[in-house]
Short mmCIF file of C-alpha atoms and ligand atoms in Angstrom, two decimals:
data_model
loop_
_atom_site.label_atom_id
_atom_site.label_comp_id
_atom_site.label_asym_id
_atom_site.label_seq_id
_atom_site.Cartn_x
_atom_site.Cartn_y
_atom_site.Cartn_z
CA MET A 1 0.16 -0.05 -0.02
CA LYS A 2 3.05 2.36 0.86
CA LYS A 3 4.46 1.67 -2.13
CA LEU A 4 1.58 2.34 -4.16
CA LEU A 5 0.92 5.69 -2.43
CA LEU A 6 4.81 6.55 -3.18
CA LEU A 7 4.38 5.52 -6.68
CA ILE A 8 1.42 7.94 -7.03
CA LEU A 9 3.10 10.80 -5.40
CA LEU A 10 6.19 10.34 -7.81
CA LEU A 11 3.99 10.45 -10.72
CA VAL A 12 2.15 13.60 -9.65
CA PHE A 13 5.46 15.28 -8.80
CA SER A 14 7.07 14.24 -12.18
CA CYS A 15 4.36 15.61 -13.93
CA SER A 16 3.82 18.90 -12.05
CA ASP A 17 7.33 19.34 -12.07
CA SER A 18 7.62 20.23 -15.78
CA ASP A 19 4.13 21.86 -15.72
CA SER A 20 5.60 25.03 -17.24
CA ASN A 21 6.54 22.89 -20.35
CA GLN A 22 3.64 22.92 -22.77
CA ASP A 23 4.60 19.36 -23.76
CA CYS A 24 4.49 17.71 -20.42
CA CYS A 25 2.03 14.66 -20.64
CA SER A 26 1.04 16.25 -23.99
CA ILE A 27 -2.45 17.17 -22.47
CA ASP A 28 -3.48 20.99 -21.84
CA PRO A 29 -4.71 21.79 -18.34
CA GLU A 30 -8.02 20.47 -18.65
CA ASN A 31 -6.47 17.06 -19.44
CA GLN A 32 -7.66 16.86 -22.90
CA PRO A 33 -5.17 14.94 -25.20
CA LEU A 34 -3.04 17.40 -27.61
CA THR A 35 -1.17 14.60 -29.06
CA TYR A 36 -2.17 11.20 -30.56
CA GLN A 37 -0.59 7.84 -31.46
CA ALA A 38 -0.34 7.95 -35.30
CA GLN A 39 -1.22 4.47 -36.93
CA THR A 40 -0.31 5.25 -40.56
CA SER A 41 2.28 7.30 -41.91
CA LEU A 42 0.86 10.57 -44.28
CA LYS A 43 2.82 9.43 -47.29
CA ASP A 44 1.25 6.08 -47.19
CA LEU A 45 -2.34 7.48 -46.86
CA ALA A 46 -1.70 10.05 -49.65
CA SER A 47 -2.41 9.75 -53.47
CA PHE A 48 0.35 12.50 -53.77
CA PRO A 49 3.76 13.42 -52.27
CA VAL A 50 3.70 14.82 -49.08
CA GLY A 51 6.60 17.15 -48.19
CA ASN A 52 8.54 18.99 -45.57
CA ILE A 53 11.33 21.32 -45.14
CA VAL A 54 14.99 20.33 -44.43
CA SER A 55 18.30 21.72 -44.07
CA ALA A 56 21.60 20.18 -45.10
CA ASN A 57 22.79 20.49 -41.42
CA LYS A 58 19.67 18.78 -39.88
CA ILE A 59 19.73 15.84 -42.28
CA GLN A 60 23.40 15.40 -41.31
CA ILE A 61 23.00 15.39 -37.52
CA ASN A 62 19.58 15.19 -36.09
CA ASN A 63 18.49 11.56 -36.13
CA GLN A 64 15.14 12.36 -34.58
CA PHE A 65 14.38 14.73 -37.21
CA ILE A 66 15.11 12.39 -39.89
CA SER A 67 13.25 9.50 -38.63
CA THR A 68 10.18 11.63 -37.97
CA LEU A 69 10.79 13.02 -41.81
CA LEU A 70 11.21 9.57 -43.49
CA ASN A 71 8.15 8.07 -41.37
CA ASP A 72 5.62 10.61 -42.77
CA PHE A 73 7.15 12.48 -45.86
CA ASN A 74 8.40 11.44 -49.33
CA SER A 75 9.40 15.13 -50.77
CA ILE A 76 11.77 17.67 -49.37
CA THR A 77 12.22 21.02 -49.86
CA ALA A 78 15.26 23.15 -48.75
CA GLU A 79 14.02 25.93 -46.28
CA ASN A 80 16.85 27.96 -47.37
CA ASP A 81 19.87 26.16 -48.56
CA MET A 82 18.87 26.15 -52.15
CA LYS A 83 17.88 29.92 -52.51
CA MET A 84 20.00 32.39 -54.47
CA ARG A 85 21.53 33.99 -51.32
CA ASN A 86 22.87 30.53 -50.29
CA MET A 87 24.05 29.43 -53.81
CA PHE A 88 25.19 32.51 -55.87
CA ILE A 89 28.32 33.56 -54.18
CA GLY A 90 29.90 35.84 -56.67
CA PRO A 91 29.73 36.26 -60.36
CA ASN A 92 29.62 33.05 -62.11
CA GLU A 93 30.52 31.29 -58.88
CA TYR A 94 28.21 29.00 -57.06
CA ASP A 95 28.04 26.96 -54.18
CA PHE A 96 25.81 23.75 -54.53
CA SER A 97 27.22 22.14 -51.64
CA ASP A 98 24.23 22.36 -49.17
CA GLY A 99 21.75 21.25 -52.06
CA ASP A 100 24.05 18.35 -53.09
CA VAL A 101 23.85 16.97 -49.51
CA ILE A 102 20.04 17.14 -49.60
CA VAL A 103 19.82 15.73 -53.04
CA SER A 104 22.21 12.66 -51.94
CA PHE A 105 19.97 12.15 -48.85
CA ALA A 106 16.98 12.26 -51.11
CA LYS A 107 18.43 9.74 -53.68
CA GLU A 108 19.48 7.31 -50.86
CA ASN A 109 16.09 7.38 -49.20
CA GLY A 110 14.03 7.38 -52.60
CA ILE A 111 12.23 10.62 -52.08
CA ARG A 112 11.82 13.49 -54.45
CA VAL A 113 13.36 17.00 -53.78
CA PHE A 114 11.67 20.27 -54.71
CA GLY A 115 13.81 23.32 -55.66
CA HIS A 116 12.93 26.41 -53.98
CA ALA A 117 13.38 29.17 -55.09
CA LEU A 118 15.59 30.56 -58.02
CA ILE A 119 14.56 34.05 -58.04
CA TRP A 120 13.07 35.81 -55.01
CA HIS A 121 13.57 39.53 -53.98
CA SER A 122 14.04 38.34 -50.23
CA SER A 123 17.15 36.11 -51.07
CA ILE A 124 19.50 38.47 -53.26
CA PRO A 125 23.13 37.99 -52.25
CA ASP A 126 24.73 41.54 -51.36
CA TRP A 127 27.21 41.37 -54.17
CA LEU A 128 24.50 41.00 -56.72
CA GLN A 129 22.52 43.82 -55.19
CA ASN A 130 25.35 46.07 -55.30
CA PHE A 131 26.54 44.87 -58.51
CA ASN A 132 27.62 47.87 -60.57
CA GLY A 133 28.12 46.84 -64.08
CA THR A 134 25.50 47.37 -66.95
CA ASP A 135 22.13 46.11 -66.81
CA SER A 136 22.72 43.80 -69.69
CA GLU A 137 25.93 42.28 -67.69
CA PHE A 138 23.30 41.91 -64.74
CA GLU A 139 20.92 39.96 -66.84
CA GLY A 140 23.87 38.06 -68.09
CA LEU A 141 24.61 36.95 -64.74
CA VAL A 142 21.13 36.13 -63.76
CA GLU A 143 20.61 34.07 -67.11
CA ASN A 144 23.83 32.19 -66.02
CA TYR A 145 22.68 31.45 -62.49
CA ILE A 146 19.44 30.07 -63.48
CA LYS A 147 20.96 27.88 -66.21
CA SER A 148 23.96 26.75 -64.17
CA THR A 149 21.69 26.02 -61.19
CA VAL A 150 18.87 24.08 -62.78
CA LEU A 151 21.40 21.93 -64.87
CA HIS A 152 23.54 21.17 -61.95
CA PHE A 153 20.47 20.07 -60.06
CA SER A 154 19.17 17.99 -63.20
CA GLN A 155 22.01 15.53 -63.14
CA GLU A 156 21.40 13.32 -60.20
CA LYS A 157 18.82 10.65 -61.08
CA MET A 158 16.81 7.73 -59.44
CA ILE A 159 14.52 5.10 -60.38
CA ILE A 160 10.81 5.61 -59.15
CA ASN A 161 8.02 3.06 -60.14
CA GLY A 162 10.54 1.79 -62.73
CA GLN A 163 11.20 5.05 -64.28
CA GLU A 164 14.48 7.15 -64.32
CA VAL A 165 13.63 10.63 -62.89
CA SER A 166 15.74 13.59 -61.82
CA VAL A 167 15.89 13.67 -58.03
CA VAL A 168 14.93 17.37 -58.29
CA SER A 169 11.68 17.19 -59.84
CA GLY A 170 10.71 20.81 -60.02
CA TRP A 171 11.55 24.28 -59.15
CA ASP A 172 9.91 27.56 -58.02
CA VAL A 173 11.37 29.73 -60.64
CA VAL A 174 9.98 32.92 -59.51
CA ASN A 175 8.82 33.46 -55.99
CA GLU A 176 6.29 36.25 -55.04
CA ALA A 177 6.52 38.62 -57.97
CA PHE A 178 3.26 40.34 -57.48
CA THR A 179 4.05 42.37 -54.62
CA ASN A 180 5.59 45.92 -54.02
CA GLN A 181 8.81 44.49 -52.98
CA ALA A 182 9.20 42.43 -56.06
CA ASP A 183 8.32 45.78 -57.91
CA ASN A 184 11.07 47.52 -56.26
CA ALA A 185 13.78 44.82 -56.49
CA ILE A 186 16.80 44.61 -58.77
CA PHE A 187 15.08 41.91 -61.10
CA ARG A 188 12.44 44.10 -62.40
CA GLN A 189 14.49 47.30 -62.09
CA ARG A 190 17.41 46.00 -64.09
CA ILE A 191 16.04 43.30 -66.41
CA GLY A 192 12.80 44.83 -67.18
CA SER A 193 9.15 43.97 -66.74
CA ASP A 194 9.43 40.77 -68.56
CA TYR A 195 12.07 39.20 -66.30
CA VAL A 196 9.54 36.65 -65.08
CA GLU A 197 8.99 35.04 -68.36
CA LYS A 198 12.66 35.25 -69.23
CA CYS A 199 13.51 33.34 -65.98
CA PHE A 200 11.06 30.47 -66.79
CA ILE A 201 12.61 30.39 -70.45
CA TRP A 202 16.26 30.05 -69.24
CA ALA A 203 15.06 27.33 -66.55
CA ARG A 204 13.45 25.41 -69.41
CA GLU A 205 16.49 25.70 -71.71
CA ALA A 206 18.70 24.25 -68.83
CA ASP A 207 16.33 21.18 -68.33
CA SER A 208 13.31 20.32 -70.54
CA ASP A 209 11.73 18.13 -68.23
CA VAL A 210 11.95 19.61 -64.83
CA LYS A 211 8.66 21.05 -63.61
CA LEU A 212 8.54 24.80 -63.39
CA PHE A 213 6.31 26.63 -60.82
CA TYR A 214 5.29 30.25 -59.84
CA ASN A 215 4.86 30.33 -56.14
CA ASP A 216 3.21 32.85 -53.90
CA TYR A 217 1.53 33.76 -50.68
CA GLY A 218 -2.30 35.03 -50.28
CA LEU A 219 -3.29 33.25 -53.40
CA GLU A 220 -6.02 31.77 -51.41
CA THR A 221 -7.53 35.20 -50.61
CA ASN A 222 -6.13 38.01 -52.76
CA SER A 223 -8.42 38.04 -55.84
CA ASN A 224 -5.99 41.00 -57.38
CA LYS A 225 -3.05 38.84 -56.87
CA VAL A 226 -4.97 35.60 -58.26
CA ASN A 227 -6.11 37.33 -61.33
CA GLN A 228 -2.37 38.59 -62.08
CA VAL A 229 -1.27 35.07 -61.80
CA LEU A 230 -4.13 33.73 -63.79
CA ASN A 231 -3.42 36.43 -66.55
CA MET A 232 0.55 35.62 -66.36
CA ILE A 233 -0.65 31.90 -67.18
CA ASP A 234 -2.58 32.69 -70.13
CA TYR A 235 -0.02 35.19 -71.29
CA PHE A 236 2.54 32.36 -71.24
CA ARG A 237 0.50 29.73 -72.74
CA ASN A 238 -0.20 32.15 -75.61
CA ASN A 239 3.22 32.92 -76.23
CA ASN A 240 4.71 29.48 -75.85
CA ILE A 241 6.54 30.50 -72.47
CA PRO A 242 6.93 27.45 -70.29
CA ILE A 243 5.02 26.93 -66.96
CA ASP A 244 3.92 23.73 -65.51
CA GLY A 245 2.47 24.74 -62.01
CA VAL A 246 1.54 27.13 -59.37
CA GLY A 247 2.57 26.95 -55.76
CA LEU A 248 0.22 28.36 -53.19
CA GLN A 249 2.22 28.64 -50.13
CA MET A 250 -0.91 28.51 -47.77
CA HIS A 251 0.56 30.19 -44.79
CA ILE A 252 -3.13 30.42 -43.13
CA ASP A 253 -4.82 30.79 -39.81
CA HIS A 254 -7.16 28.20 -38.32
CA ILE A 255 -10.29 30.40 -38.69
CA ASN A 256 -9.18 32.83 -41.78
CA PRO A 257 -9.72 32.73 -44.68
CA LEU A 258 -13.02 30.97 -44.92
CA LEU A 259 -12.92 27.64 -46.40
CA GLN A 260 -15.35 28.57 -49.12
CA GLN A 261 -12.78 31.50 -50.21
CA ILE A 262 -10.16 29.30 -50.53
CA GLU A 263 -12.08 26.70 -52.42
CA ASP A 264 -13.25 29.52 -54.81
CA ASN A 265 -9.56 30.65 -55.57
CA LEU A 266 -8.21 27.16 -55.72
CA GLN A 267 -11.04 26.34 -58.38
CA LEU A 268 -9.77 29.31 -60.59
CA PHE A 269 -6.35 27.33 -60.54
CA ILE A 270 -7.80 24.02 -61.19
CA ASN A 271 -9.56 25.55 -64.37
CA LYS A 272 -6.33 26.35 -65.68
CA ASP A 273 -5.29 22.77 -65.72
CA VAL A 274 -1.74 23.39 -64.10
CA LEU A 275 0.05 21.37 -61.58
CA ILE A 276 -0.83 22.69 -57.95
CA HIS A 277 1.38 22.66 -55.07
CA PHE A 278 0.26 23.51 -51.60
CA SER A 279 3.79 24.60 -51.05
CA GLU A 280 4.37 25.92 -47.64
CA LEU A 281 1.50 24.86 -45.25
CA ASP A 282 1.20 25.86 -41.75
CA ILE A 283 -1.77 26.85 -39.71
CA THR A 284 -1.64 29.62 -36.99
CA VAL A 285 -3.87 29.36 -33.96
CA ASN A 286 -2.66 32.35 -31.99
CA ARG A 287 -2.54 35.54 -34.08
CA ASN A 288 -3.82 37.62 -31.50
CA SER A 289 -1.25 36.40 -28.81
CA ASP A 290 -4.13 35.61 -26.35
CA ILE A 291 -2.57 32.08 -25.18
CA SER A 292 0.74 31.21 -24.03
CA THR A 293 0.35 27.53 -23.97
CA LEU A 294 -1.40 25.45 -26.79
CA THR A 295 -4.96 24.77 -25.59
CA PHE A 296 -7.25 21.75 -26.50
CA GLU A 297 -9.68 24.22 -27.99
CA ARG A 298 -7.16 25.63 -30.42
CA ALA A 299 -5.69 22.13 -31.05
CA GLU A 300 -8.91 20.79 -31.96
CA SER A 301 -9.67 23.71 -33.97
CA GLN A 302 -6.45 23.37 -35.80
CA GLU A 303 -6.87 19.60 -36.26
CA ASN A 304 -10.31 20.41 -37.97
CA ARG A 305 -8.68 23.18 -40.17
CA TYR A 306 -5.89 20.69 -41.37
CA ARG A 307 -8.66 18.19 -42.26
CA ASP A 308 -10.40 20.73 -44.32
CA ILE A 309 -7.53 21.99 -46.12
CA VAL A 310 -6.03 18.61 -47.24
CA ASN A 311 -9.63 17.33 -47.98
CA LEU A 312 -9.79 20.42 -50.28
CA TYR A 313 -6.63 19.51 -51.89
CA LEU A 314 -8.52 16.34 -53.21
CA ASN A 315 -10.48 18.83 -55.39
CA VAL A 316 -7.35 19.10 -57.50
CA PRO A 317 -7.77 16.35 -60.30
CA ILE A 318 -5.31 13.36 -59.59
CA THR A 319 -2.94 14.32 -62.45
CA ASN A 320 -2.58 17.90 -61.35
CA ARG A 321 -1.67 17.04 -57.64
CA PHE A 322 2.01 18.04 -57.27
CA GLY A 323 1.54 17.63 -53.51
CA ILE A 324 1.44 19.17 -50.20
CA THR A 325 4.43 20.48 -48.38
CA LEU A 326 4.39 21.42 -44.86
CA TRP A 327 6.79 24.45 -43.85
CA GLY A 328 8.29 22.94 -40.69
CA MET A 329 8.30 19.98 -38.84
CA ARG A 330 7.92 20.82 -34.87
CA ASP A 331 5.93 24.21 -33.78
CA ILE A 332 9.12 25.43 -32.42
CA ASP A 333 11.04 25.14 -35.68
CA SER A 334 8.56 27.32 -37.62
CA TRP A 335 9.65 30.47 -39.17
CA LEU A 336 6.27 32.09 -38.00
CA LEU A 337 7.61 32.60 -34.50
CA ASN A 338 10.35 34.77 -35.60
CA HIS A 339 8.08 36.21 -38.60
CA HIS A 340 5.04 37.15 -36.16
CA ASN A 341 7.26 37.92 -33.40
CA ASN A 342 5.28 35.38 -31.34
CA PRO A 343 6.90 32.53 -29.46
CA ASN A 344 3.61 31.00 -28.43
CA GLU A 345 2.56 29.99 -32.09
CA TYR A 346 1.87 26.31 -32.72
CA PRO A 347 1.28 26.13 -36.55
CA LEU A 348 2.47 22.32 -37.37
CA LEU A 349 2.06 18.80 -36.63
CA PHE A 350 4.57 17.79 -34.33
CA ASN A 351 5.49 19.10 -30.72
CA THR A 352 8.79 19.83 -29.14
CA ASN A 353 9.39 16.08 -28.62
CA TYR A 354 8.52 15.09 -32.12
CA GLU A 355 5.27 13.61 -30.83
CA THR A 356 2.20 13.70 -33.33
CA LYS A 357 -0.20 16.60 -32.50
CA ILE A 358 -3.84 16.09 -33.15
CA SER A 359 -3.38 18.38 -36.07
CA HIS A 360 -1.41 15.42 -37.62
CA ARG A 361 -4.64 13.30 -37.12
CA GLY A 362 -6.48 16.10 -39.09
CA PHE A 363 -4.11 15.92 -41.89
CA ALA A 364 -4.34 12.13 -42.07
CA GLU A 365 -8.18 12.12 -41.91
CA GLY A 366 -8.33 14.85 -44.56
CA LEU A 367 -6.59 12.25 -46.88
CA GLN A 368 -9.12 9.72 -46.64
C1 XIL B 1 11.59 31.49 -44.88
C2 XIL B 1 12.32 30.51 -44.08
O1 XIL B 1 11.64 29.63 -43.34
C3 XIL B 1 13.03 31.29 -43.00
O2 XIL B 1 14.12 30.58 -42.30
C4 XIL B 1 13.82 32.52 -43.72
O3 XIL B 1 14.55 33.21 -42.60
C5 XIL B 1 13.14 33.30 -44.57
O4 XIL B 1 12.39 32.49 -45.32
N1 XIL B 1 7.72 32.28 -48.16
C6 XIL B 1 8.74 31.58 -48.74
C7 XIL B 1 9.65 30.93 -48.02
O5 XIL B 1 8.68 31.38 -49.80
O6 XIL B 1 10.98 30.70 -48.57
C8 XIL B 1 9.98 31.63 -46.58
O7 XIL B 1 11.14 30.92 -45.92
C9 XIL B 1 8.78 31.87 -46.06
C10 XIL B 1 7.79 32.69 -46.53
#
């Protein structure tokens, strides 16, 4: 009896000890479960690739990250390692080493890499930003960069379903072009307003097979931007400029935008018969910073939202489903903690201990 009492006391203490830790026992203060035991992995449930982001560093040293990644995902995108700032280190000088690590890892594990992103106003190397040659020299540098990068990453092949394919299956050629920042960035300023189409043409010249994407945020709500992208697709098609797909980043909230609005916008892209990638999915639950630990009520709302969004993706015809990529593994890994300056945001599928949150169950159920 005494022993039993001691055991109970020990249990109570070991839990209350780390009460401040949101992950203690994975329950919220009202004893509701925030995590669950996943039975089947997401990639096995899905009819399309399910992705997450990586860095060369993490896949070289973090075993827990690797096993979680390989269990649930079969597509990887470099969070930063394959952006211009990281690869284009000087005039006609490249550092592909981190991307190469990612490609070898993918090849070893038989999963695909998605290239992100060749041109983005937020990832310009300082030397290029300050380049003081002529505009035509500037354009030549960017053309060489796109061609060299796409060509380099077209070389590693693997066999999937009996077919030889490139490990890097696609690229975000241009990211977020329809913004004020992009209007003011050096690409438009120095190459001209047709720089986007030029980038797609250069990418295609370097690799005739790789899928070429335009990627942006707000495409689930911003009708102005949606129209610009739709018009761009029409213009490209009418002028034989290559484009295969559109990436909707899907940095969304558990409440906004309304599902109906996302569905309506998605339909406009489906109507264009392009590949569709939900390319950077995460779902915030604390935009107003009114909670300091994840509550069951928010976790459940997020679970429902993940289910709805994944289910919505099934509206995309099978042959146009490029996949859904999550932008981060654990809540604490998310870029949003910095971006929204809010340490108490919980946008993803895994908690600090790599346990599957109930949002993961929502994702899994959405696939079925
Ligand atoms: C973010 C990364 O997650 C951060 O680590 C980095 O500091 C900034 O970029 N849209 C995009 C991604 O297309 O490349 C961004 O990734 C998130 C917003």
